[in-house]
Short mmCIF file of C-alpha atoms in Angstrom, two decimals:
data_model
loop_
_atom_site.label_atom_id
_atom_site.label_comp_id
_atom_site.label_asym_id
_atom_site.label_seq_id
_atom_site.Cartn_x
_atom_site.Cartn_y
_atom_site.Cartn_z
CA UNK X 184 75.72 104.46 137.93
CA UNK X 185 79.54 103.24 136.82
CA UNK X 186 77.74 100.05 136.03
CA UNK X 187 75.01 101.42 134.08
CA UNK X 188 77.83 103.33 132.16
CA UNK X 189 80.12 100.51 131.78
CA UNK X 190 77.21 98.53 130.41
CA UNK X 191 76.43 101.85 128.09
CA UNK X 192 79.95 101.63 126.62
CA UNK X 193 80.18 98.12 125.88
CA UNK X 194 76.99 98.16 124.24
CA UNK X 195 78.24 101.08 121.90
CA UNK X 196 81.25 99.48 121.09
CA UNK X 197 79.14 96.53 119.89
CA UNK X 198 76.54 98.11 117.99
CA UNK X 199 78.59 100.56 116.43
CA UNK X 200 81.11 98.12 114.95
CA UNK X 201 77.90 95.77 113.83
CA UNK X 202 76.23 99.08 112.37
CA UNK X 203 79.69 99.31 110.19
CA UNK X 204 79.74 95.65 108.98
CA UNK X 205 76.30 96.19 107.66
CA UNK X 206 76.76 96.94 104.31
CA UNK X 207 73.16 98.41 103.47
CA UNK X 208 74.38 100.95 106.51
CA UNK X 209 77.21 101.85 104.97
CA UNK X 210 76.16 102.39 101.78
CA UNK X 211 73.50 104.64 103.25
CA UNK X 212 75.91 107.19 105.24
CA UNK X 213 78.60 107.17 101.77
CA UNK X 214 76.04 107.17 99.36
CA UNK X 215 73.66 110.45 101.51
CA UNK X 216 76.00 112.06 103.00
CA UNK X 217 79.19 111.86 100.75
CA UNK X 218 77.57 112.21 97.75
CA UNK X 219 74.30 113.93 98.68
CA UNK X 220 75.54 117.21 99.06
CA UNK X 221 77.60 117.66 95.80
CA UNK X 222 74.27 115.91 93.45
CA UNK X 223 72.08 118.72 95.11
CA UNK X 224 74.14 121.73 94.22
CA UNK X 225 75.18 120.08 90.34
CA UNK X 226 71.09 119.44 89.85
CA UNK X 227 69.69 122.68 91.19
CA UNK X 228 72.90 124.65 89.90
CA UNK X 229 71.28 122.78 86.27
CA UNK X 230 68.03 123.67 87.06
CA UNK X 231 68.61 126.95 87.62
CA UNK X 232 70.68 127.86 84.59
CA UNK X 233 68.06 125.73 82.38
CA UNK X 234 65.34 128.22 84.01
CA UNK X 235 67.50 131.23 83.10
CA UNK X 236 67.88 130.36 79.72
CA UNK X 237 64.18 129.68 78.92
CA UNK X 238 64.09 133.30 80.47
CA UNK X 239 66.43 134.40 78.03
CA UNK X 240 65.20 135.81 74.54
CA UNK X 241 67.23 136.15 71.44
CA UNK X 242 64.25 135.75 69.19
CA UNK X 243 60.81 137.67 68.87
CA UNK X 244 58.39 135.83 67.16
CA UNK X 245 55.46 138.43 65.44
CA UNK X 246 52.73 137.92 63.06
CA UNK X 247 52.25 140.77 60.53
CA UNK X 248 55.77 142.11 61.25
CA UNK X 249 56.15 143.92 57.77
CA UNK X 250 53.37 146.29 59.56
CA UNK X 251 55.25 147.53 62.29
CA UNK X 252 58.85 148.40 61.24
CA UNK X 253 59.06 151.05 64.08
CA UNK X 254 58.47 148.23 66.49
CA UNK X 255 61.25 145.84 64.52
CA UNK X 256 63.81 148.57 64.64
CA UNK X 257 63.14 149.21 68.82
CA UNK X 258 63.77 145.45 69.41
CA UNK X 259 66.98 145.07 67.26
CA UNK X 260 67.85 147.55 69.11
CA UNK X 261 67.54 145.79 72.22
CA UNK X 262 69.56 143.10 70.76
CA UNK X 263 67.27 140.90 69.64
CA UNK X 264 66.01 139.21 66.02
CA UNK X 265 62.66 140.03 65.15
CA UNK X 266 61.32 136.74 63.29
CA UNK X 267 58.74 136.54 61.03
CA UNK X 268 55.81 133.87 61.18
CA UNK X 269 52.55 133.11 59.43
CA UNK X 270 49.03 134.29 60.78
CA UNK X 271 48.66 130.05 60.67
CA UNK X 272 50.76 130.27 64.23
CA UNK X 273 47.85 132.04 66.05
CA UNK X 274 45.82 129.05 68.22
CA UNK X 275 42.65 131.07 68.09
CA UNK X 276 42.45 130.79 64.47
CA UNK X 277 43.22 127.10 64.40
CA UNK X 278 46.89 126.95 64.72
CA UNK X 279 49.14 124.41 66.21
CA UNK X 280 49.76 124.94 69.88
CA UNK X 281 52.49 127.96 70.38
CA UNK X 282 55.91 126.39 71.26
CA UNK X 283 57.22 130.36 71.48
CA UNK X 284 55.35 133.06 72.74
CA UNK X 285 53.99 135.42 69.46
CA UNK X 286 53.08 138.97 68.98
CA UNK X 287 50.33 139.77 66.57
CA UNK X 288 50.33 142.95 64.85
CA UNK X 289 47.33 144.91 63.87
CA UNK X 290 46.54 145.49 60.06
CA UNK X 291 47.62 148.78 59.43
CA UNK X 292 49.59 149.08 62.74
CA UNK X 293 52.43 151.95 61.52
CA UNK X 294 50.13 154.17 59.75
CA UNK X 295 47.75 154.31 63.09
CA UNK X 296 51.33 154.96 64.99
CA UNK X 297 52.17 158.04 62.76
CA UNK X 298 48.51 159.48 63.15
CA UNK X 299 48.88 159.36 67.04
CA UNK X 300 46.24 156.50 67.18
CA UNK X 301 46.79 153.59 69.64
CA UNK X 302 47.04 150.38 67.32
CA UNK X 303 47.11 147.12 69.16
CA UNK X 304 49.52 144.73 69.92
CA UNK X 305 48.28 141.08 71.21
CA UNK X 306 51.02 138.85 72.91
CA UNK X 307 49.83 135.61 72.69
CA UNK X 308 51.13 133.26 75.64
CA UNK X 309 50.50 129.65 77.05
CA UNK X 310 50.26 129.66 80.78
CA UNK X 311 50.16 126.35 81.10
CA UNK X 312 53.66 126.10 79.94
CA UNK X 313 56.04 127.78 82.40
CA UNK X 314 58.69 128.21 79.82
CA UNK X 315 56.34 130.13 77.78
CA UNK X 316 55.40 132.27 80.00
CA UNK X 317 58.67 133.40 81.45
CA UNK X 318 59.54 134.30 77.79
CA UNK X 319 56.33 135.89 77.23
CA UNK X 320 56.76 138.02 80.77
CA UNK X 321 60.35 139.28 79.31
CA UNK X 322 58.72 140.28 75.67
CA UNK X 323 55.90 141.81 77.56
CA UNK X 324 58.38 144.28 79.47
CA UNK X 325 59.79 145.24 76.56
CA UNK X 326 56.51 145.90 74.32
CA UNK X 327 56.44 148.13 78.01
CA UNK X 328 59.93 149.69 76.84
CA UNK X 329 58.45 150.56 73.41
CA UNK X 330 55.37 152.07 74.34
CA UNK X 331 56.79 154.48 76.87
CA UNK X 332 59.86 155.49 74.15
CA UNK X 333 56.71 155.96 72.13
CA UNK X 334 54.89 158.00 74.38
CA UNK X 335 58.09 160.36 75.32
CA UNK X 336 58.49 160.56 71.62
CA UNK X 337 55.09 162.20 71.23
CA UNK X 338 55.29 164.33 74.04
CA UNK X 339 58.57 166.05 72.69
CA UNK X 340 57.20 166.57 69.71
CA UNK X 341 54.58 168.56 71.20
CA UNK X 342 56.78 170.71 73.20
CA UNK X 343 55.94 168.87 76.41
CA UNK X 344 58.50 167.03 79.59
CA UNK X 345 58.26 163.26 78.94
CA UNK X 346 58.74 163.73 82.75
CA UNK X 347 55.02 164.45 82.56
CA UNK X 348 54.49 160.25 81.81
CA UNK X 349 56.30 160.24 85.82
CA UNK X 350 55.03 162.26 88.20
CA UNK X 351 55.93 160.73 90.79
CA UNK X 352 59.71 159.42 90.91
CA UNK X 353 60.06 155.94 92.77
CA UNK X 354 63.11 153.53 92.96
CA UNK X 355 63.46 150.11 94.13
CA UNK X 356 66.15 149.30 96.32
CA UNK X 357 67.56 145.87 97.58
CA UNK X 358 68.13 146.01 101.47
CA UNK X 359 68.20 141.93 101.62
CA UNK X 360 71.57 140.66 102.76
CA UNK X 361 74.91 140.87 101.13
CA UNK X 362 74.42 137.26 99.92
CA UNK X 363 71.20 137.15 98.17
CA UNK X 364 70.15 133.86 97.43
CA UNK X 365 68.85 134.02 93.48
CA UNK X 366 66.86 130.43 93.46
CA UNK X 367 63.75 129.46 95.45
CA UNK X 368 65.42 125.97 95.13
CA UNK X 369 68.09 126.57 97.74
CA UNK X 370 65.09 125.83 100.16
CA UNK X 371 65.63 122.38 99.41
CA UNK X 372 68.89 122.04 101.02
CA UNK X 373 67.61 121.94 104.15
CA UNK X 374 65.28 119.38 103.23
CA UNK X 375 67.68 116.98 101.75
CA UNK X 376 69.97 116.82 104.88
CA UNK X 377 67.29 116.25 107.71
CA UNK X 378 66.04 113.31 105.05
CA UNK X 379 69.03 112.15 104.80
CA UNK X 380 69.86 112.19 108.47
CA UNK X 381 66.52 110.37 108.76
CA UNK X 382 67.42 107.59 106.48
CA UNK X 383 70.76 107.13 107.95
CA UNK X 384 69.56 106.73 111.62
CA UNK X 385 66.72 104.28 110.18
CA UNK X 386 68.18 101.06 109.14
CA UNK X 387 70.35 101.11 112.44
CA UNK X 388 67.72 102.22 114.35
CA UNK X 389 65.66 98.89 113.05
CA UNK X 390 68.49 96.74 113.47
CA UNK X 391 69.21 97.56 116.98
CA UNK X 392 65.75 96.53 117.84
CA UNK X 393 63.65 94.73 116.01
CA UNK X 394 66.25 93.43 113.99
CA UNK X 395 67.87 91.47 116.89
CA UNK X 396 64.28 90.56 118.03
CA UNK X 397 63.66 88.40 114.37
CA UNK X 398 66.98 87.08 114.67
CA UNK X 399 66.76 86.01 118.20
CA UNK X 400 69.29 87.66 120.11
CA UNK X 401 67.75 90.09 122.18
CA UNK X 402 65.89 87.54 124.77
CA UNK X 403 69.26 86.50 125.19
CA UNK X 404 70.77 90.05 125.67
CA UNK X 405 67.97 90.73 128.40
CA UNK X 406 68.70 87.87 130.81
CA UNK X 407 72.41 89.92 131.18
CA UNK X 408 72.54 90.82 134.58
CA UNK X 409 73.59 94.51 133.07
CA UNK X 410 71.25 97.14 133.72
CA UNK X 411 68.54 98.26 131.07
CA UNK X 412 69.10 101.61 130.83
CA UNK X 413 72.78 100.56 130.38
CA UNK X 414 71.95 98.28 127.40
CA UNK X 415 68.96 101.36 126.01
CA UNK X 416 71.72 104.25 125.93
CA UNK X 417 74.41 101.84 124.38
CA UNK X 418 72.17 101.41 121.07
CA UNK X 419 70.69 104.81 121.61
CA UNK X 420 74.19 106.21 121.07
CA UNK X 421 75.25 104.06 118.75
CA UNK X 422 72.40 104.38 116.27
CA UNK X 423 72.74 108.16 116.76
CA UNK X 424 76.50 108.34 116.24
CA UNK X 425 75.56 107.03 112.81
CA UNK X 426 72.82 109.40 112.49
CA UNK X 427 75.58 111.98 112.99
CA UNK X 428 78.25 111.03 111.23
CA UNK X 429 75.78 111.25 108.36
CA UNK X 430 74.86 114.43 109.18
CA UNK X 431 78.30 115.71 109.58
CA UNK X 432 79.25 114.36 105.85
CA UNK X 433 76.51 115.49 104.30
CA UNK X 434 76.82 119.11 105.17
CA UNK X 435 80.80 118.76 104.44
CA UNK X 436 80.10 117.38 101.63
CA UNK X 437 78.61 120.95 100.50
CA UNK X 438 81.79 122.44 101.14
CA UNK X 439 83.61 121.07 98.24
CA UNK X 440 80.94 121.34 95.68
CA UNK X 441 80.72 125.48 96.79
CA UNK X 442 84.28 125.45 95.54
CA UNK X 443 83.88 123.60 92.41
CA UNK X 444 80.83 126.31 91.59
CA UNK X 445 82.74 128.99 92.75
CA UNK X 446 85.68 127.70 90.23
CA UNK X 447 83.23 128.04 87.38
CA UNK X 448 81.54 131.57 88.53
CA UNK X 449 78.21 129.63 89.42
CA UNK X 450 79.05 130.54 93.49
CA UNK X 451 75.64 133.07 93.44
CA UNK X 452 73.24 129.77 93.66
CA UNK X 453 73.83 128.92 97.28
CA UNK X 454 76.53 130.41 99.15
CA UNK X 455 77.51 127.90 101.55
CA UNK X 456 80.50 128.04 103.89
CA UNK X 457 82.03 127.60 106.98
CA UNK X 458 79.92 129.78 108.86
CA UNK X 459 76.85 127.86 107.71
CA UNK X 460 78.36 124.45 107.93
CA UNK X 461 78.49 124.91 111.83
CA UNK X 462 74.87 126.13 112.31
CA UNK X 463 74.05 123.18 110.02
CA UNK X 464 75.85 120.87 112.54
CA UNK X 465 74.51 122.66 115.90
CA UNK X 466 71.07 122.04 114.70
CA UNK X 467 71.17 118.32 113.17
CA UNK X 468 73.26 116.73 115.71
CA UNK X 469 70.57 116.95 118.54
CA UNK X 470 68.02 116.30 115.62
CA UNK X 471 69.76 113.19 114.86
CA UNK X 472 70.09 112.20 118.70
CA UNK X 473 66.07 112.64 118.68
CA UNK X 474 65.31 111.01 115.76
CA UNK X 475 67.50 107.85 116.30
CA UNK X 476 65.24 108.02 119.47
CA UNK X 477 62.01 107.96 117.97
CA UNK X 478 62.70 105.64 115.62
CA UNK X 479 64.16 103.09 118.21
CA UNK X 480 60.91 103.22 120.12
CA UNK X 481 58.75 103.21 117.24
CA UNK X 482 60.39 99.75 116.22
CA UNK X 483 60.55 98.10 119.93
CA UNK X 484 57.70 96.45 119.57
CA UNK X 485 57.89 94.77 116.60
CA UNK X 486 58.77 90.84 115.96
CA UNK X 487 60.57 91.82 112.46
CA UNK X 488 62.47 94.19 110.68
CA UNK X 489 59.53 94.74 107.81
CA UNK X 490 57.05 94.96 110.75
CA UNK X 491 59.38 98.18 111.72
CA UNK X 492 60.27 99.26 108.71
CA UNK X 493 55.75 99.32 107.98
CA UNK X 494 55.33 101.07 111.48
CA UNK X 495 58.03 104.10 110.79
CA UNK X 496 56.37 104.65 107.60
CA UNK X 497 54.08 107.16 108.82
CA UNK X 498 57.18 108.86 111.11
CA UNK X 499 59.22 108.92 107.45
CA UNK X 500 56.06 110.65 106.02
CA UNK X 501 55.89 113.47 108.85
CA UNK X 502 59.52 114.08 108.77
CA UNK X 503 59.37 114.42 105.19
CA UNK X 504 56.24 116.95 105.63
CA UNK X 505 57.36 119.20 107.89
CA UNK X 506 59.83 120.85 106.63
CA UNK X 507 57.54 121.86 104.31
CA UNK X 508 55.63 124.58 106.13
CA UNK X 509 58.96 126.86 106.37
CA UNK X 510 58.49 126.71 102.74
CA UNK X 511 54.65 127.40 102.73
CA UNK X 512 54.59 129.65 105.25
CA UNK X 513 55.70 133.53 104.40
CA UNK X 514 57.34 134.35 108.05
CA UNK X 515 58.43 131.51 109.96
CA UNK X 516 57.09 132.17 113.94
CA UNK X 517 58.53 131.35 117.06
CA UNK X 518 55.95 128.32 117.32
CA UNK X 519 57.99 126.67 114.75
CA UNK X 520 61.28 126.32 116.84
CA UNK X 521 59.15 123.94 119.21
CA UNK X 522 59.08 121.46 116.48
CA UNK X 523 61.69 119.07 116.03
CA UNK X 524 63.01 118.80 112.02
CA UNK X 525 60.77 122.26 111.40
CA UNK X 526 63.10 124.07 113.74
CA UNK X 527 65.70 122.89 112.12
CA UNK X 528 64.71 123.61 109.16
CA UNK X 529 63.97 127.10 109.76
CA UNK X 530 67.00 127.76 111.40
CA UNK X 531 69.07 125.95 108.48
CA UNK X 532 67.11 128.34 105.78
CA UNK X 533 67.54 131.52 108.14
CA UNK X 534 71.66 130.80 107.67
CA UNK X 535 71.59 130.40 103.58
CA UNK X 536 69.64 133.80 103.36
CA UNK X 537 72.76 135.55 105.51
CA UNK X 538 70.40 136.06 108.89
CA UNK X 539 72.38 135.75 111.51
CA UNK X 540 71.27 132.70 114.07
CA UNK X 541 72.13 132.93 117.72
CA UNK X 542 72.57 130.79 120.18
CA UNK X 543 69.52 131.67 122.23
CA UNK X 544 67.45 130.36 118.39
CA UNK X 545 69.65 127.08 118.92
CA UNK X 546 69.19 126.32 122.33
CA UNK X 547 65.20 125.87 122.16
CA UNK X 548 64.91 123.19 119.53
CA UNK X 549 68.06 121.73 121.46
CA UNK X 550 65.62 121.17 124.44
CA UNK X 551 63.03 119.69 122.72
CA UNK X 552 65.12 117.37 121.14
CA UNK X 553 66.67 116.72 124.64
CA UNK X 554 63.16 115.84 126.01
CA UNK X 555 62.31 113.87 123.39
CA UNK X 556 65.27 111.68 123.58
CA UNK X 557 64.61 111.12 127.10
CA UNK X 558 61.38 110.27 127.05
CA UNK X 559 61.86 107.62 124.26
CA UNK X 560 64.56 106.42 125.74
CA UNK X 561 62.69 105.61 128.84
CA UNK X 562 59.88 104.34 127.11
CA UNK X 563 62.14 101.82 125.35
CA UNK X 564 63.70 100.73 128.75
CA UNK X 565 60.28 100.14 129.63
CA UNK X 566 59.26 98.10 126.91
CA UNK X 567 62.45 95.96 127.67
CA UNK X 568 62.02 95.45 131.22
CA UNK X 569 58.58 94.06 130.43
CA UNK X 570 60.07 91.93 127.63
CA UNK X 571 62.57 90.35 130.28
CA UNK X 572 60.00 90.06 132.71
CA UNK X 573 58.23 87.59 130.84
#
């Protein structure tokens, strides 16, 4: 056992410090995980704001708006410019494609609306083009706000309660948590850091295998007297302490950009702190121990480093995949804590939405990732016994 460790150790020590030298490595871990985290929150914090101001309307384009001054008045009044354009806008009569959404008035719209008739109003929208439509879904709410200031209008006039337009009083009330997350895209978080703790365990993962097998060095390394479960957890832990180190940066690397949003009063994106850093960390590291894992005995048996780097392709496509179903899925289930990178990626979207994650929701994906360690790791000590055998 103190020889299997010794061996261990001095394996580390060597793949670790040839994992460092490798430059494609080490721009892997800087480039992910130093710079990973702050990119994400700049682009989606950009996203975000672009997709708030397409949602944002300061002009209300209308066809035949010298017919409906009643309507101009109640959306100046709202704050925003009511601006003219030619029936030649419309699409259905041959116009160009909208690039704004357009409300078409009815001939003879105010006189109908002073004899109590119901004149129409046709807001004209292009589905197809999401920042149409978002306007079009704000001028549509407030054609909403003018026809029910129209219809309490017409009951008061007759003597009546515009209460009558509500019988029935409802409210809406927010009982989410205290940090609200206002962007769908804040899923992606979670996402980015198991990929990039996947791509940082890769190349050394290759390397440590079927690297040394193209360059010739691991026949040699196998007729070592050391034991080969001593030489298996030596690049097992090596290739994972890279895995980790890039999975410690890259959620610390989130830390700094939080401050630099919070700095510029764009904090309500993601909030992302110190609380969530460590159940980031608690669920990666063992992720990273597995994956290193997997990846190693994916690779053992191949001759060269693009033979691996073909066989992990389909791993790389699961990984990437499977995160996806938290996404898809309305209420994650207990089933998906059994799965190694979805677990993780539940539990790393259950700590941006301000649910609280215990340890008892940390300690079953930490046994799977356990036994799948293990059993790759004796797999691969297989393989190499066989491969010093003959």
């Amino acid at each position: 056992m103190i020889t299997d460790l010794r061996s261990a150790i001095a394996v580390f020590r060597k793949e670790w410090v040839d994992a460092l030298r490798d430059r494609r490595t080490l721009l892997i871990v800087l480039g992910s995980a130093l710079f990973m985290g702050p990119l994400a929150m700049v682009g989606m914090t950009l996203i975000a704001a672009g997709m708030a101001a397409d949602a944002t309307i300061k002009e209300v384009h209308v066809v035949g708006a010298d017919q409906a001054p009643t309507l101009q008045r109640f959306i100046e009044r709202e704050g925003m410019v009511v601006k003219a354009v030619p029936a030649t806008v419309d699409p259905r009569v041959g116009g160009e494609p909208l690039s704004e959404p357009v409300i078409v008035v009815q001939a003879g719209f105010e006189a109908a609306l002073a004899q109590d008739q119901s004149p129409q109003l046709t807001l004209l929208t292009d589905r197809a083009n999401p920042r149409i439509d978002r306007q079009a879904g704000e001028i549509d709410r407030l054609l909403s706000g003018f026809n029910r200031e129209r219809s309490e209008a017409l009951l008061s006039a007759r003597g009546l309660s515009p209460q009558l337009l509500e019988p029935v009083r409802q409210s809406l009330e927010d009982v989410s948590s205290q940090r609200p997350q206002r962007s769908p895209l804040t899923a992606l978080v979670p996402f980015f850091l198991i990929m990039a703790v996947l791509y940082g365990a890769l190349n050394a993962a290759l390397d440590a295998t079927a690297g040394e097998r193209e360059r010739g060095s691991l026949e040699p390394l196998l007729t070592n007297p050391a034991p080969r479960w001593g030489l298996v957890l030596g690049k097992w832990a090596a290739v994972s302490a890279v895995a980790m180190l890039v999975a410690t940066l890259s959620c610390l690397s989130f830390l700094p950009a939080q401050w630099v949003l919070q700095d510029r009063g764009e904090s309500g994106l993601l909030s992302f702190g110190v609380q969530e850093t460590v159940v980031f960390l608690l669920a990666l590291l063992p992720l990273a121990a597995a994956l290193s894992a997997v990846l190693m005995a994916v690779a053992i048996g191949s001759k060269t480093f693009k033979e691996a780097q073909a066989s992990t392709t389909v791993l790389i496509l699961v990984i990437s995949v499977v995160p996806l179903v938290s996404t898809l899925t309305r209420e994650p289930s207990g089933v998906h804590l059994w799965a190694p990178a979805l677990a993780q990626n539940t539990l790393m979207l259950r700590a941006l939405k301000g649910d609280p994650v215990g340890i008892d929701q940390l300690l079953l994906p930490f046994g799977v990732c356990v036994l799948v360690a293990g059993a790759c790791i004796h797999f691969i000590a297989g393989r190499l016994q066989q491969a010093a055998v003959r």
